Every structure is written in C-alpha cells, then in structure tokens.
Amino acid sequence: DGGITQSPKYLFRKEGQNVTLSCEQNLNHDAMYWYRQDPGQGLRLIYYSQIVNDFQKGDIAEGYSVSREKKESFPLTVTSAQKNPTAFYLCASSTLDSPWFYGYTFGSGTRLTVV
Amino acid sequence: AQSVTQLGSHVSVSEGALVLLRCNYSSSVPPYLFWYVQYPNQGLQLLLKYTSAATLVKGINGFEAEFKKSETSFHLTKPSAHMSDAAEYFCAVSVNTGNQFYFGTGTSLTVIP
C-alpha cells in the first residue's frame, strides 16, 4: 500500500543536539511538506519542496533544515538553534497536478521531546 | 490570502447526539475546503472535501459538511455521535493558484457516554 512513513515515532533530544526526522513516501508525489503541531496552534508549515534539490521556507523555518536528494525522501533536521523543539511533527505529500483537489496525504507523525 | 477559523477549540457531545463543528473561511478566490480528522498520536486523515461540485459533501464515518458561500462557512456535522468519533478535527482551505493549504487551529471533540 502506498503511503508516507515517518520515523521514529518518538524521539528524545538533549539540549544542544541536532536530530533528524525521517519522512519517506511511495506515492510518487512531487511535493512534500513538514508541519509542526503544538496544542491549540494547529499546523504550522516549516518547509516544503516541490522538486528534488529544491525547497522553500515556510512560516516557521528558523532552527530547522531540510534536504530533498530523492523524490521519495524529505528529512527534517531540528538544529540546536531551535529553542523550543518539543512538538509533534507531521510530514505530508501531494501531487503537483491539482493538489487543491486531491488534498494532502499525511504520515503518522514524530513526537519530539527535549530532555 | 486564505485562512480558516474554527470556532470552539473543544466541543463535547453525548453519545448519540448531533455533532456540529464550525469552520469559517476567508478567500478572495473560489476555495477548496477540506476536513481532516486526527486520532491521538497519529497523522491527519481526510474526512471529506468540497471542490466546487455539490455544496453538500458526504465523507467517511457518517460525516458531512455543507458549503455556504453566503456565510463563508463549511461546518462539519454528524447526526449521531459515536465514542469512536472522539478526535481532533481540522478544517483546511486551498485555492487553485497554488499548492499550499491553510489549516485551522483544530477542534477537539469529546464524546460523553
């Protein structure tokens, strides 16, 4: 079955560490997205990519970095510059052909906690 | 610019009662509207979508929503709540001039036995 796989499901980070969240899709979607979810704040866009080797900042990109070396993969690195990284992170993907019609497909998320 | 507002961050209903979750949108061009459901520690799952065809849209699990342009609303309803409906619900808007979605802040639904 096609879908998006996020790993790990739970991740613990020490202060000052960088951590990388994995997102892999086998839907043949061109566009991929990273969202951060905090209670009461909904989903906020961190980065998105529409094509390999290209990506754009979203609304809250500071303290995060991404890469898109393969169409299927869009890893997110939470750097030590991100002062409040504890949150639930969601990866999504969509077609570039009428995404407003088909919507996004979401992964099951990674819960990151700073310890 | 597009945006959505979900009125009521928490809604509680009794099992068997009507579920009504409110969503109002703002868009300068014809919108495409979506409702997603999120169960604890899971991703978002598409419930239903409005794409300019019928204004009354039926989705999974007995949910439906009606697009009302005059009220700029897209409220989600279900005639009879089940315990399994307890989840967080997100309304989202998109338009056909881009590929970004704008999500509301979510409504947490509690079903009381």
mmCIF file of N, CA, C and O in Angstrom, chain A residues 19-98:
data_model
loop_
_atom_site.group_PDB
_atom_site.id
_atom_site.type_symbol
_atom_site.label_atom_id
_atom_site.label_comp_id
_atom_site.label_asym_id
_atom_site.label_seq_id
_atom_site.Cartn_x
_atom_site.Cartn_y
_atom_site.Cartn_z
ATOM 1 N N VAL A 19 18.882 16.715 15.712
ATOM 2 C CA VAL A 19 18.241 15.422 15.449
ATOM 3 C C VAL A 19 17.582 15.487 14.076
ATOM 4 O O VAL A 19 17.158 16.550 13.628
ATOM 5 N N THR A 20 17.493 14.335 13.423
ATOM 6 C CA THR A 20 16.885 14.265 12.089
ATOM 7 C C THR A 20 15.681 13.349 12.111
ATOM 8 O O THR A 20 15.758 12.219 12.602
ATOM 9 N N LEU A 21 14.591 13.866 11.572
ATOM 10 C CA LEU A 21 13.344 13.122 11.459
ATOM 11 C C LEU A 21 13.226 12.641 10.014
ATOM 12 O O LEU A 21 13.409 13.414 9.074
ATOM 13 N N SER A 22 12.863 11.395 9.879
ATOM 14 C CA SER A 22 12.782 10.799 8.553
ATOM 15 C C SER A 22 11.360 10.850 8.010
ATOM 16 O O SER A 22 10.386 10.680 8.763
ATOM 17 N N CYS A 23 11.245 11.082 6.694
ATOM 18 C CA CYS A 23 9.967 11.027 6.003
ATOM 19 C C CYS A 23 10.185 10.412 4.624
ATOM 20 O O CYS A 23 10.975 10.940 3.829
ATOM 21 N N GLU A 24 9.523 9.306 4.370
ATOM 22 C CA GLU A 24 9.642 8.604 3.100
ATOM 23 C C GLU A 24 8.231 8.346 2.556
ATOM 24 O O GLU A 24 7.347 7.935 3.295
ATOM 25 N N GLN A 25 8.066 8.584 1.243
ATOM 26 C CA GLN A 25 6.767 8.303 0.622
ATOM 27 C C GLN A 25 6.944 7.459 -0.637
ATOM 28 O O GLN A 25 7.936 7.598 -1.346
ATOM 29 N N ASN A 26 5.965 6.605 -0.874
ATOM 30 C CA ASN A 26 5.976 5.792 -2.091
ATOM 31 C C ASN A 26 4.717 6.047 -2.912
ATOM 32 O O ASN A 26 4.198 5.134 -3.572
ATOM 33 N N LEU A 27 4.252 7.277 -2.870
ATOM 34 C CA LEU A 27 3.051 7.684 -3.589
ATOM 35 C C LEU A 27 3.384 8.331 -4.924
ATOM 36 O O LEU A 27 2.477 8.739 -5.649
ATOM 37 N N ASN A 28 4.668 8.480 -5.211
ATOM 38 C CA ASN A 28 5.127 9.165 -6.418
ATOM 39 C C ASN A 28 4.680 10.632 -6.439
ATOM 40 O O ASN A 28 4.463 11.210 -7.514
ATOM 41 N N HIS A 29 4.535 11.225 -5.260
ATOM 42 C CA HIS A 29 4.172 12.628 -5.166
ATOM 43 C C HIS A 29 5.407 13.500 -5.350
ATOM 44 O O HIS A 29 6.495 13.194 -4.859
ATOM 45 N N ASP A 30 5.202 14.615 -6.051
ATOM 46 C CA ASP A 30 6.310 15.538 -6.253
ATOM 47 C C ASP A 30 6.536 16.454 -5.052
ATOM 48 O O ASP A 30 7.656 16.809 -4.734
ATOM 49 N N ALA A 31 5.465 16.873 -4.409
ATOM 50 C CA ALA A 31 5.573 17.858 -3.335
ATOM 51 C C ALA A 31 5.554 17.187 -1.966
ATOM 52 O O ALA A 31 4.797 16.240 -1.728
ATOM 53 N N MET A 32 6.388 17.692 -1.085
ATOM 54 C CA MET A 32 6.433 17.200 0.298
ATOM 55 C C MET A 32 6.522 18.379 1.240
ATOM 56 O O MET A 32 7.054 19.447 0.888
ATOM 57 N N TYR A 33 6.012 18.169 2.451
ATOM 58 C CA TYR A 33 5.854 19.257 3.406
ATOM 59 C C TYR A 33 6.198 18.778 4.813
ATOM 60 O O TYR A 33 5.973 17.621 5.154
ATOM 61 N N TRP A 34 6.687 19.714 5.625
ATOM 62 C CA TRP A 34 6.852 19.455 7.049
ATOM 63 C C TRP A 34 6.039 20.482 7.832
ATOM 64 O O TRP A 34 6.142 21.682 7.592
ATOM 65 N N TYR A 35 5.244 19.949 8.779
ATOM 66 C CA TYR A 35 4.447 20.790 9.658
ATOM 67 C C TYR A 35 4.827 20.506 11.102
ATOM 68 O O TYR A 35 5.170 19.395 11.471
ATOM 69 N N ARG A 36 4.704 21.546 11.888
ATOM 70 C CA ARG A 36 4.845 21.405 13.330
ATOM 71 C C ARG A 36 3.469 21.601 13.960
ATOM 72 O O ARG A 36 2.723 22.517 13.570
ATOM 73 N N GLN A 37 3.142 20.752 14.927
ATOM 74 C CA GLN A 37 1.856 20.849 15.604
ATOM 75 C C GLN A 37 2.066 21.029 17.090
ATOM 76 O O GLN A 37 2.720 20.214 17.734
ATOM 77 N N ASP A 38 1.514 22.097 17.623
ATOM 78 C CA ASP A 38 1.516 22.364 19.052
ATOM 79 C C ASP A 38 0.070 22.477 19.517
ATOM 80 O O ASP A 38 -0.785 22.949 18.763
ATOM 81 N N PRO A 39 -0.201 22.107 20.752
ATOM 82 C CA PRO A 39 -1.587 22.175 21.238
ATOM 83 C C PRO A 39 -2.185 23.567 21.058
ATOM 84 O O PRO A 39 -1.589 24.567 21.447
ATOM 85 N N GLY A 40 -3.366 23.623 20.475
ATOM 86 C CA GLY A 40 -4.070 24.889 20.320
ATOM 87 C C GLY A 40 -3.560 25.779 19.206
ATOM 88 O O GLY A 40 -4.111 26.863 18.996
ATOM 89 N N GLN A 41 -2.524 25.344 18.498
ATOM 90 C CA GLN A 41 -1.979 26.198 17.433
ATOM 91 C C GLN A 41 -2.147 25.596 16.053
ATOM 92 O O GLN A 41 -1.710 26.171 15.060
ATOM 93 N N GLY A 42 -2.742 24.457 15.967
ATOM 94 C CA GLY A 42 -2.933 23.853 14.660
ATOM 95 C C GLY A 42 -1.626 23.434 14.023
ATOM 96 O O GLY A 42 -0.658 23.103 14.716
ATOM 97 N N LEU A 43 -1.601 23.466 12.721
ATOM 98 C CA LEU A 43 -0.419 23.040 11.963
ATOM 99 C C LEU A 43 0.281 24.267 11.402
ATOM 100 O O LEU A 43 -0.355 25.107 10.767
ATOM 101 N N ARG A 44 1.573 24.328 11.600
ATOM 102 C CA ARG A 44 2.360 25.426 11.053
ATOM 103 C C ARG A 44 3.419 24.870 10.113
ATOM 104 O O ARG A 44 4.131 23.929 10.462
ATOM 105 N N LEU A 45 3.516 25.473 8.939
ATOM 106 C CA LEU A 45 4.396 24.973 7.886
ATOM 107 C C LEU A 45 5.845 25.345 8.175
ATOM 108 O O LEU A 45 6.161 26.524 8.386
ATOM 109 N N ILE A 46 6.724 24.347 8.133
ATOM 110 C CA ILE A 46 8.146 24.576 8.384
ATOM 111 C C ILE A 46 8.889 24.740 7.061
ATOM 112 O O ILE A 46 9.554 25.753 6.824
ATOM 113 N N TYR A 47 8.837 23.746 6.219
ATOM 114 C CA TYR A 47 9.473 23.748 4.903
ATOM 115 C C TYR A 47 8.597 22.948 3.948
ATOM 116 O O TYR A 47 7.834 22.077 4.362
ATOM 117 N N TYR A 48 8.769 23.235 2.657
ATOM 118 C CA TYR A 48 8.151 22.397 1.655
ATOM 119 C C TYR A 48 9.059 22.317 0.432
ATOM 120 O O TYR A 48 9.923 23.166 0.221
ATOM 121 N N SER A 49 8.821 21.286 -0.343
ATOM 122 C CA SER A 49 9.636 21.028 -1.533
ATOM 123 C C SER A 49 8.726 20.549 -2.651
ATOM 124 O O SER A 49 7.872 19.690 -2.441
ATOM 125 N N GLN A 50 8.932 21.093 -3.825
ATOM 126 C CA GLN A 50 8.127 20.690 -4.974
ATOM 127 C C GLN A 50 8.925 19.867 -5.979
ATOM 128 O O GLN A 50 8.339 19.295 -6.908
ATOM 129 N N ILE A 51 10.248 19.841 -5.792
ATOM 130 C CA ILE A 51 11.087 19.126 -6.752
ATOM 131 C C ILE A 51 12.385 18.754 -6.053
ATOM 132 O O ILE A 51 12.806 19.421 -5.088
ATOM 133 N N VAL A 52 13.006 17.726 -6.549
ATOM 134 C CA VAL A 52 14.279 17.287 -5.972
ATOM 135 C C VAL A 52 15.293 18.424 -6.014
ATOM 136 O O VAL A 52 15.353 19.196 -6.974
ATOM 137 N N ASN A 53 16.052 18.523 -4.932
ATOM 138 C CA ASN A 53 17.127 19.518 -4.785
ATOM 139 C C ASN A 53 16.624 20.955 -4.703
ATOM 140 O O ASN A 53 17.400 21.898 -4.948
ATOM 141 N N ASP A 54 15.364 21.119 -4.376
ATOM 142 C CA ASP A 54 14.819 22.467 -4.199
ATOM 143 C C ASP A 54 13.802 22.435 -3.074
ATOM 144 O O ASP A 54 13.011 21.497 -2.960
ATOM 145 N N PHE A 55 13.816 23.473 -2.223
ATOM 146 C CA PHE A 55 12.847 23.551 -1.140
ATOM 147 C C PHE A 55 12.699 25.012 -0.732
ATOM 148 O O PHE A 55 13.553 25.850 -1.023
ATOM 149 N N GLN A 56 11.579 25.300 -0.081
ATOM 150 C CA GLN A 56 11.267 26.666 0.323
ATOM 151 C C GLN A 56 10.926 26.709 1.803
ATOM 152 O O GLN A 56 10.359 25.753 2.354
ATOM 153 N N LYS A 57 11.233 27.822 2.415
ATOM 154 C CA LYS A 57 10.888 28.022 3.815
ATOM 155 C C LYS A 57 9.391 28.254 3.952
ATOM 156 O O LYS A 57 8.763 28.907 3.126
ATOM 157 N N GLY A 58 8.869 27.724 5.041
ATOM 158 C CA GLY A 58 7.501 28.007 5.400
ATOM 159 C C GLY A 58 7.443 29.129 6.419
ATOM 160 O O GLY A 58 8.306 30.000 6.458
ATOM 161 N N ASP A 59 6.443 29.064 7.275
ATOM 162 C CA ASP A 59 6.218 30.158 8.213
ATOM 163 C C ASP A 59 7.151 30.139 9.417
ATOM 164 O O ASP A 59 7.382 31.173 10.046
ATOM 165 N N ILE A 60 7.683 28.967 9.745
ATOM 166 C CA ILE A 60 8.493 28.862 10.976
ATOM 167 C C ILE A 60 9.766 28.073 10.721
ATOM 168 O O ILE A 60 10.105 27.151 11.434
ATOM 169 N N ALA A 61 10.538 28.446 9.706
ATOM 170 C CA ALA A 61 11.716 27.673 9.296
ATOM 171 C C ALA A 61 12.924 27.843 10.210
ATOM 172 O O ALA A 61 13.853 27.027 10.168
ATOM 173 N N GLU A 62 12.956 28.875 11.019
ATOM 174 C CA GLU A 62 14.145 29.137 11.832
ATOM 175 C C GLU A 62 14.434 27.977 12.787
ATOM 176 O O GLU A 62 13.557 27.526 13.524
ATOM 177 N N GLY A 63 15.691 27.512 12.745
ATOM 178 C CA GLY A 63 16.091 26.410 13.613
ATOM 179 C C GLY A 63 15.889 25.040 13.003
ATOM 180 O O GLY A 63 16.146 24.024 13.650
ATOM 181 N N TYR A 64 15.446 25.011 11.763
ATOM 182 C CA TYR A 64 15.221 23.754 11.046
ATOM 183 C C TYR A 64 15.986 23.755 9.726
ATOM 184 O O TYR A 64 16.265 24.817 9.175
ATOM 185 N N SER A 65 16.301 22.568 9.239
ATOM 186 C CA SER A 65 16.871 22.445 7.900
ATOM 187 C C SER A 65 16.317 21.185 7.252
ATOM 188 O O SER A 65 15.896 20.251 7.938
ATOM 189 N N VAL A 66 16.311 21.170 5.922
ATOM 190 C CA VAL A 66 15.799 20.023 5.168
ATOM 191 C C VAL A 66 16.706 19.739 3.987
ATOM 192 O O VAL A 66 17.569 20.539 3.631
ATOM 193 N N SER A 67 16.494 18.603 3.389
ATOM 194 C CA SER A 67 17.142 18.256 2.127
ATOM 195 C C SER A 67 16.137 17.463 1.305
ATOM 196 O O SER A 67 15.206 16.850 1.844
ATOM 197 N N ARG A 68 16.363 17.478 -0.004
ATOM 198 C CA ARG A 68 15.486 16.694 -0.898
ATOM 199 C C ARG A 68 16.383 16.125 -1.999
ATOM 200 O O ARG A 68 16.405 16.586 -3.123
ATOM 201 N N GLU A 69 17.106 15.101 -1.658
ATOM 202 C CA GLU A 69 18.035 14.463 -2.602
ATOM 203 C C GLU A 69 17.340 13.415 -3.449
ATOM 204 O O GLU A 69 17.816 13.069 -4.538
ATOM 205 N N LYS A 70 16.229 12.909 -2.963
ATOM 206 C CA LYS A 70 15.452 11.921 -3.704
ATOM 207 C C LYS A 70 14.001 12.333 -3.661
ATOM 208 O O LYS A 70 13.550 12.927 -2.673
ATOM 209 N N LYS A 71 13.266 11.970 -4.665
ATOM 210 C CA LYS A 71 11.850 12.312 -4.715
ATOM 211 C C LYS A 71 11.097 11.713 -3.544
ATOM 212 O O LYS A 71 10.154 12.298 -3.025
ATOM 213 N N GLU A 72 11.518 10.531 -3.103
ATOM 214 C CA GLU A 72 10.786 9.811 -2.080
ATOM 215 C C GLU A 72 11.056 10.286 -0.662
ATOM 216 O O GLU A 72 10.337 9.935 0.260
ATOM 217 N N SER A 73 12.118 11.062 -0.467
ATOM 218 C CA SER A 73 12.599 11.332 0.880
ATOM 219 C C SER A 73 12.730 12.824 1.151
ATOM 220 O O SER A 73 13.237 13.579 0.309
ATOM 221 N N PHE A 74 12.326 13.230 2.345
ATOM 222 C CA PHE A 74 12.375 14.645 2.719
ATOM 223 C C PHE A 74 12.674 14.738 4.217
ATOM 224 O O PHE A 74 11.812 15.065 5.030
ATOM 225 N N PRO A 75 13.896 14.474 4.629
ATOM 226 C CA PRO A 75 14.229 14.504 6.056
ATOM 227 C C PRO A 75 14.287 15.918 6.620
ATOM 228 O O PRO A 75 14.691 16.854 5.927
ATOM 229 N N LEU A 76 13.913 16.039 7.862
ATOM 230 C CA LEU A 76 13.932 17.314 8.584
ATOM 231 C C LEU A 76 14.927 17.231 9.726
ATOM 232 O O LEU A 76 14.860 16.296 10.527
ATOM 233 N N THR A 77 15.846 18.194 9.787
ATOM 234 C CA THR A 77 16.785 18.270 10.898
ATOM 235 C C THR A 77 16.374 19.407 11.823
ATOM 236 O O THR A 77 16.184 20.541 11.369
ATOM 237 N N VAL A 78 16.221 19.073 13.082
ATOM 238 C CA VAL A 78 15.934 20.066 14.105
ATOM 239 C C VAL A 78 17.267 20.426 14.739
ATOM 240 O O VAL A 78 17.911 19.573 15.370
ATOM 241 N N THR A 79 17.718 21.631 14.528
ATOM 242 C CA THR A 79 19.049 22.003 14.988
ATOM 243 C C THR A 79 19.014 22.561 16.400
ATOM 244 O O THR A 79 17.937 22.860 16.952
ATOM 245 N N SER A 80 20.183 22.736 16.962
ATOM 246 C CA SER A 80 20.276 23.277 18.313
ATOM 247 C C SER A 80 19.816 24.734 18.364
ATOM 248 O O SER A 80 19.574 25.272 19.445
ATOM 249 N N ALA A 81 19.682 25.360 17.203
ATOM 250 C CA ALA A 81 19.204 26.747 17.160
ATOM 251 C C ALA A 81 17.698 26.842 17.389
ATOM 252 O O ALA A 81 17.191 27.945 17.662
ATOM 253 N N GLN A 82 17.005 25.747 17.318
ATOM 254 C CA GLN A 82 15.562 25.737 17.571
ATOM 255 C C GLN A 82 15.364 25.698 19.077
ATOM 256 O O GLN A 82 15.632 24.683 19.721
ATOM 257 N N LYS A 83 14.875 26.797 19.609
ATOM 258 C CA LYS A 83 14.855 26.962 21.068
ATOM 259 C C LYS A 83 13.759 26.174 21.764
ATOM 260 O O LYS A 83 13.864 25.866 22.944
ATOM 261 N N ASN A 84 12.717 25.847 21.071
ATOM 262 C CA ASN A 84 11.603 25.139 21.691
ATOM 263 C C ASN A 84 11.138 24.020 20.764
ATOM 264 O O ASN A 84 10.067 24.104 20.168
ATOM 265 N N PRO A 85 11.936 22.964 20.627
ATOM 266 C CA PRO A 85 11.638 21.960 19.616
ATOM 267 C C PRO A 85 10.613 20.907 20.025
ATOM 268 O O PRO A 85 10.177 20.133 19.185
ATOM 269 N N THR A 86 10.241 20.877 21.272
ATOM 270 C CA THR A 86 9.286 19.857 21.715
ATOM 271 C C THR A 86 7.952 20.082 21.026
ATOM 272 O O THR A 86 7.310 21.110 21.213
ATOM 273 N N ALA A 87 7.535 19.120 20.208
ATOM 274 C CA ALA A 87 6.303 19.244 19.429
ATOM 275 C C ALA A 87 6.055 17.943 18.694
ATOM 276 O O ALA A 87 6.859 17.004 18.737
ATOM 277 N N PHE A 88 4.939 17.906 18.010
ATOM 278 C CA PHE A 88 4.577 16.797 17.138
ATOM 279 C C PHE A 88 4.827 17.250 15.714
ATOM 280 O O PHE A 88 4.354 18.304 15.307
ATOM 281 N N TYR A 89 5.610 16.468 14.959
ATOM 282 C CA TYR A 89 5.998 16.861 13.607
ATOM 283 C C TYR A 89 5.315 15.948 12.597
ATOM 284 O O TYR A 89 5.374 14.720 12.695
ATOM 285 N N LEU A 90 4.699 16.573 11.621
ATOM 286 C CA LEU A 90 3.957 15.846 10.596
ATOM 287 C C LEU A 90 4.554 16.111 9.224
ATOM 288 O O LEU A 90 4.821 17.255 8.868
ATOM 289 N N CYS A 91 4.722 15.051 8.488
ATOM 290 C CA CYS A 91 5.177 15.126 7.103
ATOM 291 C C CYS A 91 3.968 14.869 6.205
ATOM 292 O O CYS A 91 3.108 14.039 6.551
ATOM 293 N N ALA A 92 3.892 15.546 5.095
ATOM 294 C CA ALA A 92 2.789 15.349 4.161
ATOM 295 C C ALA A 92 3.315 15.389 2.739
ATOM 296 O O ALA A 92 4.429 15.868 2.482
ATOM 297 N N SER A 93 2.517 14.897 1.826
ATOM 298 C CA SER A 93 2.894 14.956 0.421
ATOM 299 C C SER A 93 1.654 15.209 -0.416
ATOM 300 O O SER A 93 0.518 14.994 0.032
ATOM 301 N N SER A 94 1.890 15.668 -1.648
ATOM 302 C CA SER A 94 0.776 15.889 -2.570
ATOM 303 C C SER A 94 1.287 15.828 -3.998
ATOM 304 O O SER A 94 2.493 15.940 -4.253
ATOM 305 N N THR A 95 0.363 15.682 -4.920
ATOM 306 C CA THR A 95 0.715 15.825 -6.321
ATOM 307 C C THR A 95 0.919 17.308 -6.606
ATOM 308 O O THR A 95 0.482 18.174 -5.843
ATOM 309 N N LEU A 96 1.581 17.595 -7.693
ATOM 310 C CA LEU A 96 1.657 18.986 -8.148
ATOM 311 C C LEU A 96 0.518 19.291 -9.117
ATOM 312 O O LEU A 96 0.214 20.450 -9.383
ATOM 313 N N ASP A 97 -0.107 18.226 -9.606
ATOM 314 C CA ASP A 97 -1.232 18.356 -10.512
ATOM 315 C C ASP A 97 -2.507 18.457 -9.678
ATOM 316 O O ASP A 97 -3.000 17.473 -9.153
ATOM 317 N N SER A 98 -3.030 19.666 -9.547
ATOM 318 C CA SER A 98 -4.274 19.925 -8.808
ATOM 319 C C SER A 98 -4.247 19.456 -7.357
ATOM 320 O O SER A 98 -5.141 18.733 -6.908
#
